[in-house]
Coordinates of C-alpha atoms and ligand atoms in Angstrom, one line a residue:
M77 CA -32.4 -7.9 -31.4
K78 CA -30.4 -5.0 -29.2
M79 CA -26.8 -5.3 -29.2
M80 CA -25.5 -5.9 -25.5
K81 CA -22.1 -3.5 -24.7
M82 CA -19.9 -5.8 -23.9
N83 CA -18.1 -4.5 -20.4
L84 CA -14.3 -3.8 -20.4
V85 CA -12.2 -4.8 -17.4
S86 CA -9.0 -3.0 -16.9
V87 CA -6.4 -4.9 -15.2
S88 CA -3.3 -2.3 -14.2
V89 CA 0.0 -4.6 -13.3
P90 CA 2.4 -2.4 -11.7
C91 CA 6.1 -4.2 -12.9
F92 CA 9.4 -3.6 -11.2
N93 CA 12.3 -5.9 -12.7
E94 CA 9.3 -8.6 -14.0
E95 CA 10.8 -9.5 -17.4
K96 CA 10.6 -13.3 -16.7
T97 CA 6.6 -13.1 -15.1
I98 CA 5.4 -10.9 -17.8
P99 CA 4.6 -13.6 -20.2
L100 CA 3.6 -16.1 -17.7
F101 CA 1.0 -13.2 -16.5
Y102 CA -0.2 -12.7 -19.8
N103 CA -1.0 -16.1 -20.8
E104 CA -2.7 -17.1 -17.4
I105 CA -5.0 -13.6 -18.3
L106 CA -5.9 -15.1 -21.4
K107 CA -7.2 -18.3 -19.8
V108 CA -9.1 -16.6 -17.9
F109 CA -10.8 -14.3 -20.1
K110 CA -11.3 -17.0 -22.7
D111 CA -14.3 -18.2 -20.9
K112 CA -16.9 -16.9 -22.8
K113 CA -19.6 -17.1 -20.3
Y114 CA -19.1 -13.5 -18.8
D115 CA -18.9 -12.0 -22.1
L116 CA -16.2 -9.2 -21.0
D117 CA -13.3 -7.3 -22.7
F118 CA -10.4 -6.5 -21.2
E119 CA -7.1 -4.6 -21.4
I120 CA -3.9 -4.9 -19.7
I121 CA -2.2 -1.9 -18.4
F122 CA 1.5 -2.9 -17.7
I123 CA 3.1 0.0 -15.6
D124 CA 7.1 -0.2 -15.9
D125 CA 8.2 1.4 -12.9
G126 CA 11.9 1.7 -13.9
S127 CA 13.0 -2.1 -14.2
M128 CA 16.6 -2.3 -14.6
D129 CA 16.1 -5.6 -16.8
D130 CA 14.6 -6.0 -20.2
T131 CA 10.6 -5.8 -19.0
F132 CA 9.8 -2.9 -21.0
K133 CA 11.1 -4.6 -24.1
V134 CA 9.1 -8.0 -23.2
I135 CA 6.0 -5.3 -22.2
K136 CA 6.7 -3.6 -25.9
D137 CA 6.7 -6.9 -28.0
L138 CA 3.3 -8.3 -26.6
S139 CA 1.6 -5.1 -27.1
M140 CA 2.7 -5.0 -30.8
E141 CA 1.0 -8.6 -30.7
D142 CA -2.0 -7.9 -29.0
E143 CA -3.8 -4.8 -29.2
R144 CA -5.7 -5.0 -25.5
V145 CA -2.0 -4.7 -24.0
K146 CA -0.9 -1.1 -23.3
Y147 CA 1.7 -0.1 -21.5
I148 CA 3.3 3.2 -19.4
K149 CA 6.6 3.6 -18.9
F150 CA 8.1 5.3 -15.8
S151 CA 11.0 8.0 -16.3
R152 CA 12.8 6.2 -13.3
N153 CA 11.3 4.1 -10.1
F154 CA 8.2 5.8 -8.6
G155 CA 7.3 2.5 -6.6
K156 CA 4.5 0.8 -6.5
E157 CA 2.0 3.2 -5.2
A158 CA 2.9 5.3 -8.0
A159 CA 2.2 2.6 -10.6
I160 CA -0.9 1.8 -8.8
Y161 CA -2.0 5.4 -9.7
A162 CA -0.9 5.5 -13.0
G163 CA -3.1 2.2 -13.8
L164 CA -6.4 3.3 -12.3
K165 CA -5.8 6.3 -13.8
N166 CA -5.2 5.4 -17.5
S167 CA -7.8 2.4 -17.2
K168 CA -11.0 2.9 -19.3
G169 CA -12.8 -0.2 -18.0
D170 CA -15.9 -0.4 -16.3
Y171 CA -14.1 -2.8 -13.8
I172 CA -10.6 -2.3 -12.7
V173 CA -8.2 -4.6 -11.4
T174 CA -5.2 -4.0 -10.2
M175 CA -2.8 -6.9 -9.4
D176 CA 1.0 -7.8 -9.2
A177 CA 2.8 -9.4 -12.0
D178 CA 4.4 -12.3 -10.2
L179 CA 1.4 -14.6 -10.1
Q180 CA 1.0 -14.2 -6.2
D181 CA -2.1 -12.7 -6.9
P182 CA -4.0 -15.8 -8.5
P183 CA -5.9 -14.8 -12.0
A184 CA -8.0 -17.9 -11.1
L185 CA -10.0 -15.6 -8.5
L186 CA -11.0 -12.7 -11.3
T187 CA -13.9 -14.9 -12.4
E188 CA -15.1 -15.2 -8.6
M189 CA -14.6 -11.3 -8.4
I190 CA -16.8 -10.8 -11.2
D191 CA -19.9 -12.5 -9.5
Y192 CA -19.6 -10.3 -6.4
I193 CA -19.4 -7.3 -8.7
K194 CA -22.6 -8.2 -10.5
S195 CA -24.3 -9.1 -7.5
G196 CA -23.9 -5.4 -6.3
Y197 CA -20.8 -5.1 -4.3
D198 CA -18.6 -2.2 -5.5
C199 CA -15.2 -4.0 -4.9
V200 CA -14.2 -7.4 -4.1
A201 CA -10.5 -7.3 -2.3
T202 CA -8.5 -10.1 -1.2
R203 CA -6.4 -11.3 1.9
R204 CA -3.9 -13.9 2.4
F205 CA -5.1 -15.9 5.2
T206 CA -1.7 -17.8 5.7
R207 CA 1.9 -16.3 5.6
K208 CA 3.5 -19.3 4.5
G209 CA 6.9 -18.9 2.6
E210 CA 7.5 -15.9 4.2
P211 CA 10.3 -15.3 7.0
I212 CA 8.6 -15.2 10.8
I213 CA 10.2 -12.3 11.4
R214 CA 8.5 -10.4 8.2
S215 CA 5.0 -11.7 9.3
L216 CA 5.6 -11.0 13.2
F217 CA 6.4 -7.3 11.7
S218 CA 3.8 -7.1 9.6
K219 CA 0.9 -8.2 12.5
L220 CA 2.3 -5.5 14.7
F221 CA 1.8 -3.2 12.1
Y222 CA -1.5 -3.9 11.5
R223 CA -2.1 -3.7 15.3
I224 CA -1.1 -0.1 15.6
I225 CA -2.3 1.6 12.5
N226 CA -5.7 0.0 13.4
R227 CA -5.9 1.3 16.7
L228 CA -4.6 4.9 15.8
G229 CA -5.9 5.4 12.5
D230 CA -9.3 6.5 11.5
V231 CA -10.2 3.8 9.1
Q232 CA -9.6 -0.1 9.7
I233 CA -7.3 -1.7 7.3
V234 CA -7.9 -5.6 7.2
D235 CA -4.5 -7.6 8.4
G236 CA -2.9 -9.5 5.0
A237 CA -4.8 -7.8 2.9
R238 CA -3.4 -7.5 -0.9
D239 CA -3.2 -4.8 -3.2
Y240 CA -5.3 -7.1 -5.5
R241 CA -9.0 -6.1 -6.2
M242 CA -11.5 -5.5 -8.9
M243 CA -13.3 -2.3 -8.6
T244 CA -16.2 -0.6 -9.9
R245 CA -15.5 2.5 -12.1
V246 CA -17.5 4.8 -9.7
M247 CA -15.0 3.5 -6.8
T248 CA -12.0 3.9 -9.0
D249 CA -13.2 7.3 -9.6
S250 CA -13.6 8.3 -6.0
V251 CA -10.0 6.7 -5.3
L252 CA -8.5 9.1 -8.2
S253 CA -10.3 11.9 -6.5
L254 CA -7.6 11.7 -3.6
S255 CA -4.6 13.2 -5.6
E256 CA -2.6 13.1 -2.8
Y257 CA 1.5 12.8 -3.2
N258 CA 2.1 10.2 -0.3
R259 CA -0.3 7.4 -1.3
F260 CA -0.7 4.7 0.9
S261 CA -3.7 2.7 -1.2
K262 CA -4.5 0.3 1.5
G263 CA -5.5 3.1 3.4
I264 CA -6.9 5.1 0.6
F265 CA -9.2 2.1 -0.6
A266 CA -10.6 1.9 3.1
W267 CA -11.0 5.8 3.6
V268 CA -13.3 5.9 0.3
G269 CA -15.7 3.3 2.0
F270 CA -17.9 1.6 -0.4
E271 CA -19.1 -1.9 -0.1
T272 CA -16.4 -4.3 -0.4
K273 CA -16.4 -8.3 -0.4
Y274 CA -12.9 -10.0 1.1
L275 CA -11.9 -13.3 -0.4
E276 CA -9.4 -15.4 1.1
F277 CA -6.6 -17.0 -0.6
E278 CA -3.4 -19.0 0.8
N279 CA -0.1 -17.3 0.0
I280 CA 1.4 -18.4 -3.0
E281 CA 5.4 -18.1 -3.5
R282 CA 6.7 -15.9 -6.4
E283 CA 6.8 -17.4 -10.0
E284 CA 9.9 -15.9 -11.0
G285 CA 12.3 -13.6 -9.9
E286 CA 13.0 -12.0 -6.3
S287 CA 10.4 -9.9 -4.2
S288 CA 11.8 -6.3 -4.3
W289 CA 10.7 -5.5 -0.7
S290 CA 13.8 -5.3 1.8
F291 CA 13.1 -5.1 5.3
L292 CA 13.8 -1.5 5.5
K293 CA 11.7 -0.4 2.7
L294 CA 8.8 -2.5 4.5
L295 CA 9.3 -0.4 7.6
K296 CA 9.6 3.0 5.6
Y297 CA 6.2 1.9 4.2
S298 CA 4.5 1.4 7.6
I299 CA 5.6 4.1 8.8
E300 CA 4.5 6.1 5.5
G301 CA 0.7 3.8 6.3
I302 CA 0.8 5.3 9.8
V303 CA 1.6 8.7 9.3
S304 CA -0.7 9.2 6.1
F305 CA -3.7 7.7 7.8
S306 CA -3.6 8.9 11.1
T307 CA -2.8 12.0 13.4
S308 CA -2.7 10.3 16.5
L309 CA 0.9 10.0 16.8
L310 CA 0.7 13.6 17.4
S311 CA -1.3 13.7 20.2
I312 CA 1.0 11.2 22.1
S313 CA 3.6 14.2 23.0
T314 CA 0.9 16.4 24.4
V315 CA 0.2 13.2 26.9
L316 CA 3.8 12.5 27.5
G317 CA 4.2 16.5 28.1
I318 CA 1.4 16.3 30.8
L319 CA 2.5 12.9 32.4
L320 CA 6.2 14.2 32.7
S321 CA 5.4 17.7 33.9
V322 CA 3.0 16.4 36.9
L323 CA 5.4 13.6 37.7
S324 CA 8.1 16.5 38.1
I325 CA 6.0 18.4 40.0
L326 CA 5.1 15.4 42.6
M327 CA 9.2 14.9 42.9
I328 CA 10.2 18.5 43.6
L329 CA 7.4 18.2 46.2
I330 CA 9.0 15.0 47.8
I331 CA 12.5 16.8 47.6
I332 CA 11.2 19.8 49.4
I333 CA 9.5 18.3 52.0
D334 CA 12.4 15.5 52.8
N335 CA 14.8 18.8 52.9
L336 CA 12.0 20.3 55.5
L337 CA 11.4 17.5 57.7
F338 CA 14.8 15.4 57.3
R339 CA 17.4 17.9 56.2
N340 CA 19.0 15.2 54.3
P341 CA 20.8 16.7 51.2
V342 CA 21.4 13.9 49.1
P343 CA 24.1 13.9 46.1
G344 CA 22.1 12.9 43.8
W345 CA 23.5 13.8 40.4
A346 CA 23.2 10.3 39.3
S347 CA 19.3 10.6 39.2
T348 CA 19.4 14.2 37.8
A349 CA 21.6 13.0 34.9
C350 CA 18.8 10.5 34.0
L351 CA 16.4 12.9 34.4
I352 CA 17.8 15.1 32.1
L353 CA 18.5 12.4 29.6
F354 CA 14.9 10.8 29.9
I355 CA 13.4 14.5 29.1
G356 CA 15.6 14.8 26.5
G357 CA 14.9 11.6 24.9
I358 CA 11.4 12.5 25.2
Q359 CA 11.6 15.7 23.6
L360 CA 13.8 14.6 20.5
F361 CA 11.3 11.8 19.9
C362 CA 7.9 14.2 19.9
I363 CA 10.4 16.5 17.8
G364 CA 11.1 13.8 15.4
L365 CA 7.4 13.1 15.1
L366 CA 6.5 16.8 14.3
G367 CA 9.2 16.4 11.6
L368 CA 7.8 13.3 10.0
Y369 CA 4.2 15.2 9.5
L370 CA 6.0 18.3 8.6
S371 CA 8.1 16.8 5.7
K372 CA 4.6 15.0 4.5
T373 CA 2.9 18.4 4.5
Y374 CA 5.9 19.7 2.7
L375 CA 6.2 17.1 -0.2
E376 CA 2.4 17.7 -0.6
T377 CA 2.8 21.3 -0.7
K378 CA 5.1 21.0 -3.7
K379 CA 2.4 19.1 -5.8
R380 CA 4.6 17.4 -7.7
P381 CA 2.9 14.5 -10.0
I382 CA 2.8 11.1 -8.7
Y383 CA 4.8 10.0 -11.4
I384 CA 6.3 10.8 -14.9
S385 CA 6.0 9.0 -17.7
K386 CA 8.7 8.6 -20.9
E387 CA 6.5 6.6 -23.1
E388 CA 2.9 5.1 -23.1
K389 CA 0.7 3.1 -25.3
L390 CA -2.7 3.6 -24.0
Ligands
LIG18 N1 6.7 -3.1 -8.0 C1 6.9 -2.0 -8.4 N2 7.8 -1.0 -8.0 C2 8.6 -1.5 -7.0 C3 8.4 -2.3 -6.0 C4 7.6 -3.5 -6.8 O1 6.1 -1.9 -9.4 O2 9.4 -0.4 -6.7 C5 6.0 -4.1 -7.8 C6 6.3 -5.9 -8.5 O3 7.0 -5.6 -10.1 C7 5.5 -6.4 -8.4 C8 4.3 -5.7 -7.1 O4 5.1 -4.7 -6.9 O5 4.4 -6.4 -9.6 C9 4.6 -6.5 -5.8 O6 5.9 -6.5 -5.8 P1 6.9 -7.8 -4.9 O7 6.3 -8.9 -5.5 O8 8.3 -7.5 -5.1 O9 6.2 -7.8 -3.3 P2 5.8 -8.6 -2.4 O10 4.7 -9.8 -3.1 O11 7.3 -9.4 -2.0 O12 5.1 -8.1 -1.6
LIG19 MG1 5.1 -10.6 -5.3

């Protein structure tokens, strides 16, 4: 009988201060792969994104007990996007998964993902259909974010899509071929195309520890997302400029006619001041917009590495 080569699943996990959740996570993954029905090997790549607690020690201990546990330790906190990239880049599997360490991405879905991939999909992604347990303001703003980015951008991003997904080798390699420095994974995954199946699940609250996303961090992330995937904001300035010019020409005409016909010179300093403020504001806004894109270009042209690893076992 010919020996069938076992397929390898790489599970890549960004970790930032996750000392408490990693052992729980590891046990859950073991449970999933115990099911021999699928005949799959797995490797887990933990990316320690500059944690301040004992995350790295926990990972290292695990990898000493189990050689399927690999790790990359960043030299500082580079952010989740960099960690996702590092995980994908160093994965050797046929099927590649990225998921959070906090068990908010249910490992039980993995088997379903494998079924879909085997049936011909290139990617199985997930989305939450509720935001239960999340602050209302936060849900509102993230709804707004998806509305804006889908209206402006060239790619469609599913509302509530998580980073939790499984991809084939081909798709992973295409994602890696986008080597930009300002990474917005949700956009990149959508941009490369391929056939994606969305699984839905209810929001699950974090197992241990705290979410590391503050409101400000999320806002920055949203602006990053919009700027990385759409240049249509740039044309806002042109449109505004044209509208304002037309408006001011009309107003000048009205003033001239008013003066000629009715000889009614108004003191009018207030309206002038308002106009100056208004136009000044619009100009600043547009310059700011330009600056935003310029700063992105600036960082891209430096061609800095996306992350720096201090120690790794792969
Ligand atoms: N994370 C990371 N670097 C960071 C922030 C977060 O690698 O700078 C990881 C974190 O350890 C977790 C995942 O990204 O595995 C999601 O983070 P979190 O649970 O804090 O976000 P939320 O689930 O609230 O969106
Ligand atoms: Mg979480």
